[in-house]
Coordinates of C-alpha atoms in Angstrom, one line a residue:
X210 CA -74.7 80.5 130.6
X211 CA -71.5 82.3 131.4
X212 CA -69.5 80.1 129.0
X213 CA -71.9 80.9 126.1
X214 CA -71.6 84.6 127.0
X215 CA -67.8 84.4 126.9
X216 CA -67.9 82.6 123.5
X217 CA -70.3 85.2 122.1
X218 CA -68.1 88.1 123.3
X219 CA -65.0 86.5 121.8
X220 CA -66.8 86.1 118.5
X221 CA -67.8 89.8 118.6
X222 CA -64.2 90.8 119.2
X223 CA -63.0 88.7 116.3
X224 CA -65.6 90.2 114.0
X225 CA -64.8 93.7 115.2
X226 CA -61.0 93.1 114.6
X227 CA -61.8 91.7 111.1
X228 CA -64.1 94.7 110.3
X229 CA -61.6 97.3 111.5
X230 CA -58.9 95.6 109.3
X231 CA -61.1 94.9 106.3
X232 CA -59.1 97.0 104.0
X233 CA -55.9 95.1 104.9
X234 CA -57.7 91.8 104.5
X235 CA -58.9 92.9 101.0
X236 CA -55.3 93.8 100.0
X237 CA -54.1 90.3 101.3
X238 CA -56.9 88.8 99.1
X239 CA -55.7 90.8 96.1
X240 CA -52.2 89.6 96.8
X241 CA -53.3 86.0 96.9
X242 CA -55.2 86.5 93.6
X243 CA -52.0 87.9 92.1
X244 CA -50.0 84.8 93.3
X245 CA -52.6 82.5 91.7
X246 CA -52.6 84.3 88.5
X247 CA -48.8 84.4 88.4
X248 CA -48.6 80.6 88.9
X249 CA -51.3 80.0 86.2
X250 CA -49.5 82.4 83.8
X251 CA -46.2 80.6 84.4
X252 CA -47.7 77.2 83.6
X253 CA -49.5 78.4 80.5
X254 CA -47.4 81.0 78.9
X255 CA -43.9 80.6 77.5
X256 CA -43.4 84.4 77.8
X257 CA -44.2 84.4 81.5
X258 CA -41.8 81.4 82.0
X259 CA -39.0 83.2 80.2
X260 CA -39.6 86.4 82.3
X261 CA -39.6 84.4 85.5
X262 CA -36.3 82.7 84.5
X263 CA -34.7 86.1 83.8
X264 CA -35.9 87.6 87.0
X265 CA -34.6 84.7 89.1
X266 CA -31.3 84.7 87.2
X267 CA -31.0 88.4 87.9
X268 CA -31.7 87.8 91.6
X269 CA -29.1 84.9 91.8
X270 CA -26.4 86.8 90.0
X271 CA -26.6 89.8 92.3
X272 CA -26.2 87.4 95.3
X273 CA -23.5 85.1 94.0
X274 CA -21.2 87.8 92.8
X275 CA -21.8 90.5 95.3
X276 CA -20.5 91.0 98.9
X277 CA -22.8 91.7 101.9
X278 CA -23.0 95.4 101.3
X279 CA -23.7 95.2 97.6
X280 CA -26.4 92.6 98.1
X281 CA -28.1 94.7 100.8
X282 CA -27.8 97.9 98.6
X283 CA -29.2 96.2 95.6
X284 CA -32.1 94.7 97.6
X285 CA -32.8 98.0 99.3
X286 CA -32.8 100.0 96.0
X287 CA -35.4 97.7 94.3
X288 CA -37.5 97.6 97.5
X289 CA -37.5 101.4 97.9
X290 CA -38.4 101.8 94.3
X291 CA -41.6 99.7 95.0
X292 CA -42.2 101.7 98.2
X293 CA -41.9 105.0 96.3
X294 CA -44.3 103.8 93.7
X295 CA -46.8 102.9 96.4
X296 CA -46.3 106.3 98.1
X297 CA -46.9 108.2 94.8
X298 CA -50.0 106.2 94.1
X299 CA -51.5 107.2 97.5
X300 CA -50.8 110.9 96.8
X301 CA -53.6 110.9 94.2
X302 CA -57.2 109.8 94.0
X303 CA -56.1 107.1 91.6
X304 CA -54.6 105.2 94.5
X305 CA -58.0 104.1 95.6
X306 CA -58.1 101.7 92.6
X307 CA -54.5 101.4 91.5
X308 CA -52.9 100.6 94.9
X309 CA -54.9 97.3 95.2
X310 CA -53.9 96.4 91.6
X311 CA -50.3 97.2 92.5
X312 CA -50.6 94.6 95.3
X313 CA -52.0 92.1 92.9
X314 CA -49.0 92.9 90.6
X315 CA -46.6 92.1 93.4
X316 CA -48.4 88.9 94.1
X317 CA -48.2 88.1 90.3
X318 CA -44.4 88.5 90.2
X319 CA -44.0 86.6 93.4
X320 CA -46.2 83.7 92.1
X321 CA -44.3 83.5 88.9
X322 CA -40.9 83.4 90.5
X323 CA -41.8 80.8 93.1
X324 CA -43.5 78.7 90.5
X325 CA -40.3 78.8 88.5
X326 CA -38.1 77.9 91.5
X327 CA -40.3 74.9 92.3
X328 CA -40.6 73.6 88.8
X329 CA -36.9 74.1 87.9
X330 CA -35.2 73.0 91.1
X331 CA -37.6 70.5 92.7
X332 CA -36.6 69.8 96.3
X333 CA -33.6 72.1 96.1
X334 CA -36.0 74.9 95.1
X335 CA -38.4 74.0 98.0
X336 CA -35.5 74.2 100.5
X337 CA -34.3 77.5 99.0
X338 CA -37.7 79.0 99.2
X339 CA -38.2 78.0 102.8
X340 CA -35.0 79.2 104.3
X341 CA -33.7 82.0 102.0
X342 CA -36.3 83.5 99.6
X343 CA -39.5 83.5 101.6
X344 CA -38.1 85.0 104.9
X345 CA -36.6 88.0 103.3
X346 CA -39.4 88.6 100.8
X347 CA -42.1 88.0 103.4
X348 CA -40.9 91.1 105.4
X349 CA -40.7 93.1 102.2
X350 CA -44.1 92.1 100.9
X351 CA -46.0 92.5 104.1
X352 CA -44.4 96.0 104.5
X353 CA -45.5 96.9 100.9
X354 CA -49.0 95.6 101.4
X355 CA -49.3 97.7 104.7
X356 CA -47.9 100.7 102.8
X357 CA -50.6 100.2 100.1
X358 CA -53.2 100.2 102.8
X359 CA -52.0 103.7 103.9
X360 CA -52.0 104.8 100.3
X361 CA -55.6 103.7 99.8
X362 CA -56.6 105.5 103.0
X363 CA -54.8 108.7 102.0
X364 CA -56.4 108.5 98.5
X365 CA -59.8 108.2 100.2
X366 CA -58.9 111.2 102.4
X367 CA -58.1 113.3 99.3
X368 CA -61.3 112.3 97.6
X369 CA -63.4 113.2 100.8
X370 CA -61.6 116.4 101.4
X371 CA -62.1 117.5 97.8
X372 CA -65.7 118.3 98.8
X373 CA -64.7 119.9 102.2
X374 CA -64.3 123.6 103.0
X375 CA -61.1 123.0 105.1
X376 CA -59.1 121.1 102.6
X377 CA -55.6 122.6 103.1
X378 CA -55.5 122.2 106.9
X379 CA -57.0 118.7 107.2
X380 CA -55.0 117.4 104.2
X381 CA -51.8 118.8 105.6
X382 CA -52.3 117.0 108.9
X383 CA -53.3 113.8 107.0
X384 CA -50.3 114.1 104.8
X385 CA -47.9 114.4 107.8
X386 CA -49.5 111.2 109.2
X387 CA -49.1 109.5 105.8
X388 CA -45.4 110.4 105.6
X389 CA -44.7 109.3 109.2
X390 CA -46.3 105.9 108.4
X391 CA -44.1 105.5 105.3
X392 CA -41.1 106.5 107.4
X393 CA -41.8 103.6 109.8
X394 CA -42.3 101.2 106.9
X395 CA -39.0 102.3 105.5
X396 CA -37.3 100.8 108.5
X397 CA -38.8 97.4 107.8
X398 CA -37.7 97.8 104.1
X399 CA -34.1 98.2 105.4
X400 CA -34.7 95.2 107.7
X401 CA -35.8 93.2 104.7
X402 CA -32.7 94.2 102.7
X403 CA -30.5 93.3 105.7
X404 CA -32.1 89.9 106.1
X405 CA -31.8 89.3 102.4
X406 CA -28.1 90.0 102.4
X407 CA -27.5 88.0 105.6
X408 CA -29.3 84.9 104.5
X409 CA -27.7 85.1 101.0
X410 CA -24.2 85.2 102.3
X411 CA -24.7 82.5 104.9
X412 CA -26.9 80.0 103.0
X413 CA -26.3 80.4 99.3
X414 CA -23.2 78.2 99.4
X415 CA -25.5 75.2 100.2
X416 CA -27.4 75.6 96.9
X417 CA -26.4 74.9 93.3
X418 CA -28.1 77.1 90.7

């Protein structure tokens, strides 16, 4: 009896956690859909294949020719541009719809590039993905997905407060919280750039592209 009660309580806790994080789960699902579409697009479109090749060539060139600081700076600039885009989307009602689509777009690009690496470099590409590309991009992409969650929430707040009598005060407080959240995420973006530069300088010499 007690065992069944414990199991039931654990299930309730799991369902409660999933329910409270339902928006984040939806965004991860949108990201997964984007990856799938990116892989399909790469396999069935010469245009997508060419874009993937150019993106990866750009990625490689910046890391082969650059030093640690330049790699970190280049990675941080691109990452912060994506973060700024997410922030601006959340500052309008459009973010409710566009932010999830932005997550799918990130997944689409990621899917195309990884499909190109696997198809062009076989086992070498699998090893490169596992120890160089995925670790740094995972930190970046998770950070951006969480950022998009805050963007959707703030967009919903704007939509709700549009019909409220105390818009300015409540929206100001929500905006401060929104900015603080993005400030914390910025630290992880920097960590991602640091990890990218570190792995590139240490491990790139083992791969031939």
